[in-house]
Coordinates of C-alpha atoms and ligand atoms in Angstrom, one line a residue:
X438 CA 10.9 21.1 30.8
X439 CA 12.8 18.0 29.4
X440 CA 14.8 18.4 26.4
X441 CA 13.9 16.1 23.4
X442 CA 16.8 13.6 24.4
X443 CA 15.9 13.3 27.8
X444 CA 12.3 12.5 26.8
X445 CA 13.6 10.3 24.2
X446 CA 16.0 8.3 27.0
X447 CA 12.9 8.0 29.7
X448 CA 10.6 6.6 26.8
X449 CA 13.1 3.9 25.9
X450 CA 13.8 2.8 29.4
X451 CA 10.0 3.1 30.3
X452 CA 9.4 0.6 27.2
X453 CA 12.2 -1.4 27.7
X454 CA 10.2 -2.4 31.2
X455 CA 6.7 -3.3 29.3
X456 CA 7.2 -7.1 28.2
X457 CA 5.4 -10.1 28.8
X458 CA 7.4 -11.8 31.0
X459 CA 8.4 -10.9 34.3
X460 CA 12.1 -13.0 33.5
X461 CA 13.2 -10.8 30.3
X462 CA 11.5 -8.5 27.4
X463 CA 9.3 -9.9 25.0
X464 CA 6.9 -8.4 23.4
X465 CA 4.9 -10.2 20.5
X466 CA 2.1 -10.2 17.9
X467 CA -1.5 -9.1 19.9
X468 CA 0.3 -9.8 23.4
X469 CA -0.9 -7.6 26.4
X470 CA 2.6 -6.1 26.3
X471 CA 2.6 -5.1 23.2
X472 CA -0.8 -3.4 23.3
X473 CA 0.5 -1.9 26.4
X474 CA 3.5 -0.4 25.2
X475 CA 1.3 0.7 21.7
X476 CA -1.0 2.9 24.2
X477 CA 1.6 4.3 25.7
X478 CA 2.9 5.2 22.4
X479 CA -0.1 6.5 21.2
X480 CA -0.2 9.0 24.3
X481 CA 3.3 10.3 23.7
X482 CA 2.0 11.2 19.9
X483 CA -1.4 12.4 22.0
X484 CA 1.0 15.3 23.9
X485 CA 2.7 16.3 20.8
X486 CA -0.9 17.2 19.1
X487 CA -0.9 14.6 16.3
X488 CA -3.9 13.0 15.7
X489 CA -3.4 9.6 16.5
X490 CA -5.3 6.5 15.6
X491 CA -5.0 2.5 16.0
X492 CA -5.8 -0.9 13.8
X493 CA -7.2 -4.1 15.1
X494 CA -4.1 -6.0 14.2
X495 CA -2.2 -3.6 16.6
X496 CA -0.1 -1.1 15.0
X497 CA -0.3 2.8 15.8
X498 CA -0.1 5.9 14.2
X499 CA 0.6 10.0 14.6
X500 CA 0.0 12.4 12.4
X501 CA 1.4 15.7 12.4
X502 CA -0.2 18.1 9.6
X503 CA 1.7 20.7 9.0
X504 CA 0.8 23.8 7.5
X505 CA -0.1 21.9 3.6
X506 CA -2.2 19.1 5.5
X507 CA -3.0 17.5 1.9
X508 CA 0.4 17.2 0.6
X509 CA 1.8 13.8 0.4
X510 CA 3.2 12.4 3.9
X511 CA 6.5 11.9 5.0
X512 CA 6.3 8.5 7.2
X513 CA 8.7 7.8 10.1
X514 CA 8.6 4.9 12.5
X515 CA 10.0 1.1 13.3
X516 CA 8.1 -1.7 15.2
X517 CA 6.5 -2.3 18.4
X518 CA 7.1 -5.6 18.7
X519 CA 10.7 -7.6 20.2
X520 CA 11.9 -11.1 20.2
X521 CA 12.2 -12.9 22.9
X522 CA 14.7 -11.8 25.6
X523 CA 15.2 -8.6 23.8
X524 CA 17.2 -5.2 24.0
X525 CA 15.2 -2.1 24.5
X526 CA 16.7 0.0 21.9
X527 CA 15.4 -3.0 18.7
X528 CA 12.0 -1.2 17.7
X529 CA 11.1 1.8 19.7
X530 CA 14.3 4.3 18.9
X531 CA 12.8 4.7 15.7
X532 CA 9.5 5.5 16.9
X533 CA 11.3 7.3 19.6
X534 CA 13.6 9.6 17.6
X535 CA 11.2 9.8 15.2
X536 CA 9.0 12.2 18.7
X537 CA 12.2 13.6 19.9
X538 CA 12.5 15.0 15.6
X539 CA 8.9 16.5 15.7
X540 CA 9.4 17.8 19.5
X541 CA 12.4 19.4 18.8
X542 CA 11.2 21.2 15.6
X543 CA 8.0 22.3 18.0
X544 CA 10.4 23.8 20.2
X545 CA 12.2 25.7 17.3
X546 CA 8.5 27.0 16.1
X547 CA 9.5 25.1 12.3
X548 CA 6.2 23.7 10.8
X549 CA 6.6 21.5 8.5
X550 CA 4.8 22.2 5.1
X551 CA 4.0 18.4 4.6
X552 CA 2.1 15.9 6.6
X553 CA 4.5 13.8 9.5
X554 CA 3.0 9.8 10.1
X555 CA 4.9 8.3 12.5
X556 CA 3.7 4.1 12.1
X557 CA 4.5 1.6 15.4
X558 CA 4.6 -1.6 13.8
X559 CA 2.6 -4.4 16.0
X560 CA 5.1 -6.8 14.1
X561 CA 8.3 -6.9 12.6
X562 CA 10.2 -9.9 14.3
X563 CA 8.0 -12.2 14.1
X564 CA 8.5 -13.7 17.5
X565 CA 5.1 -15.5 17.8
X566 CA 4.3 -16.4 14.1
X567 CA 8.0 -16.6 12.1
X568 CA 6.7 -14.6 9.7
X569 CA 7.9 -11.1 9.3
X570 CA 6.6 -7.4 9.0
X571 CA 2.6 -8.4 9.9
X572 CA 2.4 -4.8 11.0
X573 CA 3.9 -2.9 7.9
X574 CA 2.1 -5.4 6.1
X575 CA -1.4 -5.2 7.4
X576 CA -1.0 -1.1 6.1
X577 CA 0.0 -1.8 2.7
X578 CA -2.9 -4.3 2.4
X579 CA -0.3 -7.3 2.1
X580 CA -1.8 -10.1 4.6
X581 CA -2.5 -12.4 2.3
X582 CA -4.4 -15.3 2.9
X583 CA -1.0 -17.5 3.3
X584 CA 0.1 -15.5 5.5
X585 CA -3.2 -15.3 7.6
X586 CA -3.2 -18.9 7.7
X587 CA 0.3 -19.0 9.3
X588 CA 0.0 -21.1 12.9
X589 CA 2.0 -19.9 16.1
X590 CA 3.1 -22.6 18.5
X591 CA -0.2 -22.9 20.1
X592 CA -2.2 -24.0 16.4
X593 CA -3.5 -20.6 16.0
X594 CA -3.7 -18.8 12.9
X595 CA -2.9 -15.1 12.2
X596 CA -6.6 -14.3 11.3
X597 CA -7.7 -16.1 14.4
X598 CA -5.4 -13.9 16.7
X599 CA -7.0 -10.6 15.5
X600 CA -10.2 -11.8 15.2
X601 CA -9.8 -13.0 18.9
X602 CA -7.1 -11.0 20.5
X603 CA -7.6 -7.9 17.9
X604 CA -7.7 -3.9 19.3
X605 CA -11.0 -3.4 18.4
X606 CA -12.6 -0.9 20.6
X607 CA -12.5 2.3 18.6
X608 CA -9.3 1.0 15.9
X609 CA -9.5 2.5 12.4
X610 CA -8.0 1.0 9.1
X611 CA -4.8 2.3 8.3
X612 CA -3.5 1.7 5.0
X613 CA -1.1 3.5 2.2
X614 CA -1.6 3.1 -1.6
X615 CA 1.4 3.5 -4.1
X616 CA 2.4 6.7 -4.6
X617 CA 0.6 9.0 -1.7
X618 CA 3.7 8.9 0.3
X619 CA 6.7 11.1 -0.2
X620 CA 9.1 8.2 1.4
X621 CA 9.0 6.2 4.6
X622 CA 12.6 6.9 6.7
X623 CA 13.6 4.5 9.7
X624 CA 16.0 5.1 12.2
X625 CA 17.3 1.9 13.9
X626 CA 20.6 0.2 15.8
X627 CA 23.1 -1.2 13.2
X628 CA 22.8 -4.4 15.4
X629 CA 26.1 -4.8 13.7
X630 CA 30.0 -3.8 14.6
X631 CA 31.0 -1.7 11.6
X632 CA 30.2 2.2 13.4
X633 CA 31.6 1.1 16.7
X634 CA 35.2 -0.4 14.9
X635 CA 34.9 3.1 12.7
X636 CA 34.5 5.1 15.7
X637 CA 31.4 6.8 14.0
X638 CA 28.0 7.3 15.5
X639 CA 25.7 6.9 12.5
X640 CA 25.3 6.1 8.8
X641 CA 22.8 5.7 6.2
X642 CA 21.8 2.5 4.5
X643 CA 22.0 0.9 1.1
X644 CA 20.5 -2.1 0.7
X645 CA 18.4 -4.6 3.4
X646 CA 19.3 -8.0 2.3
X647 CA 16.6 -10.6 1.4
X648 CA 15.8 -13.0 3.7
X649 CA 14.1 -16.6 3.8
X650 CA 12.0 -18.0 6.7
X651 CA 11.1 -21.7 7.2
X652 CA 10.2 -24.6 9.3
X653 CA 11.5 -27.8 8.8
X654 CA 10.2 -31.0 10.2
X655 CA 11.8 -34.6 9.8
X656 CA 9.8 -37.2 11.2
X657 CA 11.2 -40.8 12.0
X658 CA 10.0 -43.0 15.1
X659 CA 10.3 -42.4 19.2
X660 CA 12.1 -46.2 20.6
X661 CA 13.0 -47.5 23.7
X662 CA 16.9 -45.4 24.2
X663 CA 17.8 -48.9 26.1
X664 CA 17.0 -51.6 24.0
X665 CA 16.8 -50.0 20.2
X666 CA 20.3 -50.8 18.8
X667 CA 21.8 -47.5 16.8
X668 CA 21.3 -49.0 12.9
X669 CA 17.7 -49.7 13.8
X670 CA 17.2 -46.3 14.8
X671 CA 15.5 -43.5 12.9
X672 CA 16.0 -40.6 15.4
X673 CA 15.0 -37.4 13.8
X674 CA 16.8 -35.0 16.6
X675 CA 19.8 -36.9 15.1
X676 CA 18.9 -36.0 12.2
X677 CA 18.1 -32.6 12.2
X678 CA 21.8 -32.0 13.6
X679 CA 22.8 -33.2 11.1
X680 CA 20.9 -30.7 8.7
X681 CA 21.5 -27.9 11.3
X682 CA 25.4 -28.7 10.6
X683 CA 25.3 -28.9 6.8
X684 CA 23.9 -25.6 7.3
X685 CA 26.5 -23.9 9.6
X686 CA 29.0 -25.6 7.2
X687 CA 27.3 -24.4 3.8
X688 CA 27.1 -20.7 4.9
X689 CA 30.5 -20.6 6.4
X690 CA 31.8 -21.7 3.2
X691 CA 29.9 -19.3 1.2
X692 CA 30.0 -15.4 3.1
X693 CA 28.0 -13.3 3.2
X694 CA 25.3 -16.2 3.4
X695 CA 24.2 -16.4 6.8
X696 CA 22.0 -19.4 7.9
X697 CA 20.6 -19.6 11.3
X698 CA 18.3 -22.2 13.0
X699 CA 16.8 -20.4 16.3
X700 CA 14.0 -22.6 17.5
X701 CA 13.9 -26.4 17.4
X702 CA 10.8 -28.7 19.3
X703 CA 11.4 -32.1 19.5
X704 CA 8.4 -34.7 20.4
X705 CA 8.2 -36.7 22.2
X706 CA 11.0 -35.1 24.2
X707 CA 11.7 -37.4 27.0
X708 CA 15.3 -38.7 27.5
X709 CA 14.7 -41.9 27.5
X710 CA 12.9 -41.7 24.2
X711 CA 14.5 -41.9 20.5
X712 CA 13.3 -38.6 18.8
X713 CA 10.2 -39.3 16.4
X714 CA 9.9 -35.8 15.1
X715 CA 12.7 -32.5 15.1
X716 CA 10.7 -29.3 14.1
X717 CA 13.6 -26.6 13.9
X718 CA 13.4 -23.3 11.8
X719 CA 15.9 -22.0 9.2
X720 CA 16.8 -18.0 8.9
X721 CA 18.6 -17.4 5.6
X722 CA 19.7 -14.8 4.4
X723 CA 21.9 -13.3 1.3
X724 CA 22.2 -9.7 -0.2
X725 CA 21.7 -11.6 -3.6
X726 CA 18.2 -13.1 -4.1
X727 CA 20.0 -15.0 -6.8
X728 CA 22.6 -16.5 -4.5
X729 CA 20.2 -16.9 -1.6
X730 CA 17.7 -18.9 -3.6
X731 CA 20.6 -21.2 -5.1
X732 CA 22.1 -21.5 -1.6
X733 CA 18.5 -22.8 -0.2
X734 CA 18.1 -24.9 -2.9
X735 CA 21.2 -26.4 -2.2
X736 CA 20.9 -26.6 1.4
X737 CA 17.1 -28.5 0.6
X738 CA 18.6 -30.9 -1.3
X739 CA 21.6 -31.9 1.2
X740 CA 18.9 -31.8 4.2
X741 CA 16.7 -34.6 1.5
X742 CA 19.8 -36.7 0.8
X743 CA 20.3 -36.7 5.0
X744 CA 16.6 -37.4 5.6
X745 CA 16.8 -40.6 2.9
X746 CA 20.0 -41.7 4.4
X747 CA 18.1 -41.8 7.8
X748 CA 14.8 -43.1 6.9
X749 CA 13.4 -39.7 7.7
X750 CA 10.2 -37.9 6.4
X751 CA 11.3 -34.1 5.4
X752 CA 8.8 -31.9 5.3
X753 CA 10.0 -28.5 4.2
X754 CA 7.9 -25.7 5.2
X755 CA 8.6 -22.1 3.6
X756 CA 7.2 -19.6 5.7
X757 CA 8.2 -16.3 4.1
X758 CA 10.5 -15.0 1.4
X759 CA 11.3 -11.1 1.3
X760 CA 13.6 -10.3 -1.9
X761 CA 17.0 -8.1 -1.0
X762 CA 15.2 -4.1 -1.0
X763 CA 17.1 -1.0 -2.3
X764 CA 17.0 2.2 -0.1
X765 CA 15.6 5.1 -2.6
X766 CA 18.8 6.8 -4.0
X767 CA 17.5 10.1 -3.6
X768 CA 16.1 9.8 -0.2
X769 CA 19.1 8.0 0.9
X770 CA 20.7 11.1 -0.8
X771 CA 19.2 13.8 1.5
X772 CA 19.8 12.1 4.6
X773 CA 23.1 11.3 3.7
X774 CA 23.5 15.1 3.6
X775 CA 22.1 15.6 6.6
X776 CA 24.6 12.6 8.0
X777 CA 27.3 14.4 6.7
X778 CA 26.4 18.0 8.0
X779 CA 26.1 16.8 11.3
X780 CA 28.6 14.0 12.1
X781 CA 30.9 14.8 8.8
X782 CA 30.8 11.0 7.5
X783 CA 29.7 9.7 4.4
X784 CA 29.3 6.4 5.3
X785 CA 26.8 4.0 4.1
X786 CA 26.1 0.6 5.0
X787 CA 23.8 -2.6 3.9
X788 CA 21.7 -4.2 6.2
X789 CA 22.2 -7.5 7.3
X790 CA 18.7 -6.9 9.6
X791 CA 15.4 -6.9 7.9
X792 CA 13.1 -4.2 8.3
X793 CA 10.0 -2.4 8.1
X794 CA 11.3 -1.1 5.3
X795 CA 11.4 -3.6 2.9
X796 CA 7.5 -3.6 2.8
X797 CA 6.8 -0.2 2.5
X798 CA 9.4 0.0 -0.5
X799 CA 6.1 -1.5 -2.2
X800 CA 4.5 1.9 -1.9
X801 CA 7.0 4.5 -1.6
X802 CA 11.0 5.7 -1.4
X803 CA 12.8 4.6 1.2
X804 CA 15.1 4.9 3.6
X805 CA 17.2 4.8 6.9
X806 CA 19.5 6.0 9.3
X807 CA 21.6 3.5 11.0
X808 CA 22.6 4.3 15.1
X809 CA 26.1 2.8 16.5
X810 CA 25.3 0.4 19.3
X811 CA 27.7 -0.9 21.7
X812 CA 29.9 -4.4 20.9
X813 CA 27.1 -4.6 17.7
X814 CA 24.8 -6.2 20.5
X815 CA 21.0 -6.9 19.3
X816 CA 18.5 -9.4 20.3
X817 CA 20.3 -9.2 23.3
X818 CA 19.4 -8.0 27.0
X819 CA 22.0 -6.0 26.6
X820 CA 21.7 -4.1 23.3
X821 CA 22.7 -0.4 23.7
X822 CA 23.2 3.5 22.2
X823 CA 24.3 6.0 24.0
X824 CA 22.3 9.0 24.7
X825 CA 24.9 11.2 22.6
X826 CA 24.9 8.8 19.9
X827 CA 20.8 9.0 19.8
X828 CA 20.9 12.6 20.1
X829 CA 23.0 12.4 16.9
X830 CA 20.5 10.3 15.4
X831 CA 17.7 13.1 16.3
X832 CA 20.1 16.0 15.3
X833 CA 20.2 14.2 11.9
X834 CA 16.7 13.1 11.6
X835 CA 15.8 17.4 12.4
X836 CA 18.2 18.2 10.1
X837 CA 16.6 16.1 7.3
X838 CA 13.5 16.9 7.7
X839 CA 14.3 20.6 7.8
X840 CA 15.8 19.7 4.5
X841 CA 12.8 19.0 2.8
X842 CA 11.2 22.4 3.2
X843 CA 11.9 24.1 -0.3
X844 CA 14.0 27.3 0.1
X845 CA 11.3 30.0 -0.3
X846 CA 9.7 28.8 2.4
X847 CA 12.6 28.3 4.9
X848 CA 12.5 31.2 7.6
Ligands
LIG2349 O1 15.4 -10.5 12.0 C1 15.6 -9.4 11.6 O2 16.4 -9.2 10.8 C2 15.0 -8.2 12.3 O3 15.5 -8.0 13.5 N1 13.6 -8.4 12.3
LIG2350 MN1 14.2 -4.1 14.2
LIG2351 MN1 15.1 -7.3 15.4

């Protein structure tokens, strides 16, 4: 019979192989990947006896009962979803460590004496949309209607997708209140260097910095590239370099500030044609919300003064803002112990990274376990943890959770 970890190695490889494109992974928002992977999810939770259950929008769920099946739930999980050309390990180890946890205490006859949820997100990155955490939001009750009206490439909205792409056949609603959760805990990569520099193969985490989404659009006029002379041109790819720039300059001036622009369409898009419109996407991000709203205030006004300059229509888009989210200090508490019983370090770490997190804070404690991941590597091909570093990170989620059974009832 497999052990836990080797389970937990064959999942992520057998995920890592679902996406929606034959080229690279990619799995997005109501794709036929995603939903694929999600059922194959859901049977996983099937063979360890939880009770499992789906939305329309996409995202899954396992319960576990445990012996005191009304006492407030203890929810574990990540996403479903990747961006585009993704690593396997973005996602699923969290919904994967969080089965290897609950196989490994079935193995050691422990029941727990509180309810286990493990959630897979539909969508966390964002890929199709740019907005972030549709999944974790659609359980909270948080699609609002701006969000809902969000368009993906193709001029679709969000409520369009599920009502015409939605899970329907035999999906239930999901969906947490405030307060009916003991905590939501995530294990995920660091997608960052600071465990592999440390030598260290996990840590728990502080903070997940606040992030803003948007897309910008400058609009000037396509000319002939032969015959329009440079100071009659109003070339908006031009342009929106130019913007792009005063961003890579603002944020290297100002650490940690990180601005990134990921996407950028440009129409008409022939090379013998000026530019007439640049629509490109901003990703900042700050663990101040103070500093990061002054620092895209700033960078608004220097892409205006550059769009005037130019003769350039800005139009400047905000997409989503997600405040800078505390992990729960006495959550973050327990699995530190639990860090520190089984690897020995104390170490705790902010997250550049947003996550699922961030929108369950809205209902309940929480918290999360960061896993090392080789050269820091994520949204990459080749994003990786070891299997002894993820066998830590399910020693330490079994210890924690074996943590939380009160004394008198520990065998
Ligand atoms: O973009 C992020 O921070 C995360 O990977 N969704
Ligand atoms: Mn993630
Ligand atoms: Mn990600």
């Amino acid at each position: 019979m497999p052990s836990p970890l080797q389970n937990a190695v064959a999942r992520l490889d057998q995920l890592g192989l679902v996406s929606d494109s034959p080229s690279y992974l990619v799995r997005s928002f109501l794709s036929p990947a995603n939903r694929q992977a999600a059922e194959q999810i859901l049977e996983w939770m099937a063979s360890l006896g939880m009770e499992i259950s789906h939305t329309a929008d996409g995202t899954v769920r396992g319960i576990l009962a445990g012996s005191n099946p009304t006492a407030p739930p203890l929810l574990l999980g990540s996403h479903i979803d990747t961006v585009i050309d993704a690593g396997k390990f973005d996602g699923p180890l969290g919904i994967i460590t969080a089965l290897a946890a609950l196989e490994t205490l079935q193995q050691e006859n422990t029941t727990l004496p509180f309810p286990v949820h493990i959630l897979a997100f539909s969508d966390e990155e964002g890929t199709r949309f740019q907005t972030t955490y549709l999944g974790s939001r659609g359980v909270i009750g948080a699609l609002d209607s701006a969000t809902l009206a969000t368009r993906d490439a193709g001029g679709n909205t969000v409520a369009a997708a599920i009502e015409d792409q939605g899970w329907y056949e035999e999906s239930t609603s999901i969906r947490y209140t405030k307060g009916e959760c003991r905590g939501y805990l995530e294990v995920h990569i660091e997608q960052g260097r600071v465990l592999e520099a440390a030598g260290e193969a996990a840590c728990v985490v502080s903070a997940i910095a606040g992030q803003s989404r948007l897309t910008v659009t400058l609009t000037g006029r396509a000319d002939h590239a032969g015959t329009t002379p440079m100071p009659l041109r109003r070339d908006a790819l031009a342009g929106a370099a130019e913007c792009i720039l005063a961003g890579e300059t603002l944020a290297k001036s100002k650490p940690p500030l990180v601005i990134t622009v990921g996407k950028i369409q440009i129409h008409p898009g022939a090379s013998n044609s000026v530019p007439q419109s640049a629509t490109f996407t901003i990703d900042l991000r700050h663990p101040e919300d103070v500093a990061r709203e002054q620092d895209l205030d700033d960078l608004h006004q220097t892409c205006l003064h550059i769009a005037e300059k130019r003769s350039l229509a800005l139009d400047w888009q905000p997409i989503q803002d997600n405040p800078s989210t505390r992990c729960d200090p006495a959550l973050t508490a327990s699995l530190l112990a639990s860090l520190t019983s089984i690897t020995g370090s104390q170490r705790t770490l902010a997250s550049g990274a947003g996550h699922d997190g961030v929108i369950l804070s809205k209902i309940c404690p929480i918290a999360m376990l960061f896993i090392r991941c080789r050269d820091g590597l994520s949204h990459h091909p080749d994003e990786y943890a070891t299997p002894e570093d993820i066998n830590t990170g399910i020693q330490i989620l079994t210890h924690f959770l074996k943590s939380l059974i009160p004394a008198d009832m520990s065998k």
